[in-house]
């Protein structure tokens, strides 16, 4: 499937969607809250990657992780656009998020991994992962230099990776 | 900042995976990853870590249908190339003469070319250069559907040429200026196409028309 995806073959795109759809939709709905918006985001990402080409190569590793990253980015940019619009319209978006259907064990595992991070690292990751802020904005919020935040986010991801690898997570 | 293409991403790899880079830095990072295996791997590892933090959730059957519709071509048969890919290939295949012409508006007499481009967009195709038999043979190229549905021949010349295959005349090339072309649907099965000026064979091209 990975090589078919690299060669931009239609069957590989559909197979990738079928294999990873819960993770892709979960990534989008975690950021966008609205299920319809989230489905649009997944749809548009796959359409764009297929039509305009993509940067995935086998050197990059997991196709699943690549697609999740693409969907997260699409969702983040949609959220930035809609929050701008909302600010202009001065309306409040109804809260439509539903709890993720991941198991308790999963959530516990992620929570424990996040506990490994120092408090400052955890806050930076939270602002990035949950609020989707670029590092310069995180720096403004936390009143720290941008370079410091860059290092902190980078170190946090690498700490998590080392932890998940030690736990034998499928990485 | 130096050319970002030459600098490894370093910490930006993890920020890229988190989606924490502003657009300009993101674009620069993508340009770098495209040709640096080392950074592609580091980004891939960071993306895998971020992916672990994502909680899965099942989408609706409606999304399944929309995705399926994206990748299934109406009317059957696999779509060989997306139009943009096909267009890039066509431009790479066409002789130089096509380029100066392309820069002007395609003329009405270019119906042959337009028909060929439409056919190429819809199917797998192969190409073959004509080999000169006569010293005065013009440069020419054959592009043909892998399933044998059509053949398109273009020659850079202002002379009248005929396309033959298997002892049969498929037709005369037409066009204006320095370009002649012919588009033939359902050509006969053959391994060789022949260009002649009516009396002499000028060039032939090896093809595989089933
Ligand atoms: Zn690099």
Short mmCIF file of N, CA, C and O and ligand atoms in Angstrom, two decimals, chain B residues 4-10 29 32-33 35-40 42, ligand 1:
data_model
loop_
_atom_site.label_atom_id
_atom_site.label_comp_id
_atom_site.label_asym_id
_atom_site.label_seq_id
_atom_site.Cartn_x
_atom_site.Cartn_y
_atom_site.Cartn_z
N UNK B 4 17.17 27.56 2.95
CA UNK B 4 16.71 26.52 3.89
C UNK B 4 16.84 25.11 3.31
O UNK B 4 16.84 24.13 4.05
N UNK B 5 16.98 25.02 1.97
CA UNK B 5 17.12 23.71 1.37
C UNK B 5 18.42 23.04 1.81
O UNK B 5 18.53 21.83 1.77
N UNK B 6 19.40 23.84 2.19
CA UNK B 6 20.69 23.26 2.53
C UNK B 6 20.87 23.04 4.02
O UNK B 6 21.86 22.49 4.45
N UNK B 7 19.93 23.51 4.80
CA UNK B 7 20.07 23.38 6.25
C UNK B 7 19.16 22.30 6.79
O UNK B 7 17.97 22.26 6.48
N UNK B 8 19.71 21.45 7.63
CA UNK B 8 18.87 20.42 8.23
C UNK B 8 17.83 21.06 9.14
O UNK B 8 18.06 22.14 9.68
N UNK B 9 16.73 20.37 9.32
CA UNK B 9 15.63 20.98 10.08
C UNK B 9 15.94 21.11 11.56
O UNK B 9 15.48 22.02 12.22
N UNK B 10 16.71 20.16 12.10
CA UNK B 10 16.98 20.13 13.54
C UNK B 10 15.67 20.17 14.33
O UNK B 10 14.76 19.41 14.03
N UNK B 29 10.38 23.89 5.20
CA UNK B 29 10.68 22.57 5.74
C UNK B 29 10.29 21.48 4.74
O UNK B 29 11.04 20.53 4.52
N UNK B 32 12.79 21.14 2.05
CA UNK B 32 13.99 20.44 2.51
C UNK B 32 13.77 18.93 2.64
O UNK B 32 14.58 18.14 2.17
N UNK B 33 12.64 18.56 3.25
CA UNK B 33 12.36 17.13 3.46
C UNK B 33 12.32 16.38 2.13
O UNK B 33 12.72 15.23 2.05
N UNK B 35 14.12 16.42 -0.30
CA UNK B 35 15.37 15.87 -0.84
C UNK B 35 16.38 15.49 0.25
O UNK B 35 17.54 15.25 -0.02
N UNK B 36 15.94 15.48 1.50
CA UNK B 36 16.86 15.08 2.57
C UNK B 36 16.26 13.90 3.33
O UNK B 36 15.32 14.07 4.12
N UNK B 37 16.79 12.73 3.09
CA UNK B 37 16.29 11.51 3.73
C UNK B 37 16.43 11.55 5.24
O UNK B 37 15.55 11.07 5.97
N UNK B 38 17.51 12.15 5.71
CA UNK B 38 17.77 12.21 7.13
C UNK B 38 16.67 13.00 7.85
O UNK B 38 16.13 12.56 8.87
N UNK B 39 16.34 14.17 7.31
CA UNK B 39 15.31 14.98 7.95
C UNK B 39 13.92 14.36 7.75
O UNK B 39 13.06 14.47 8.61
N UNK B 40 13.72 13.71 6.58
CA UNK B 40 12.44 13.03 6.35
C UNK B 40 12.22 11.98 7.44
O UNK B 40 11.13 11.83 7.98
N UNK B 42 13.58 11.97 10.48
CA UNK B 42 13.34 12.61 11.78
C UNK B 42 11.91 13.15 11.87
O UNK B 42 11.25 12.99 12.90
ZN1 LIG C 1 18.13 17.60 6.29
#
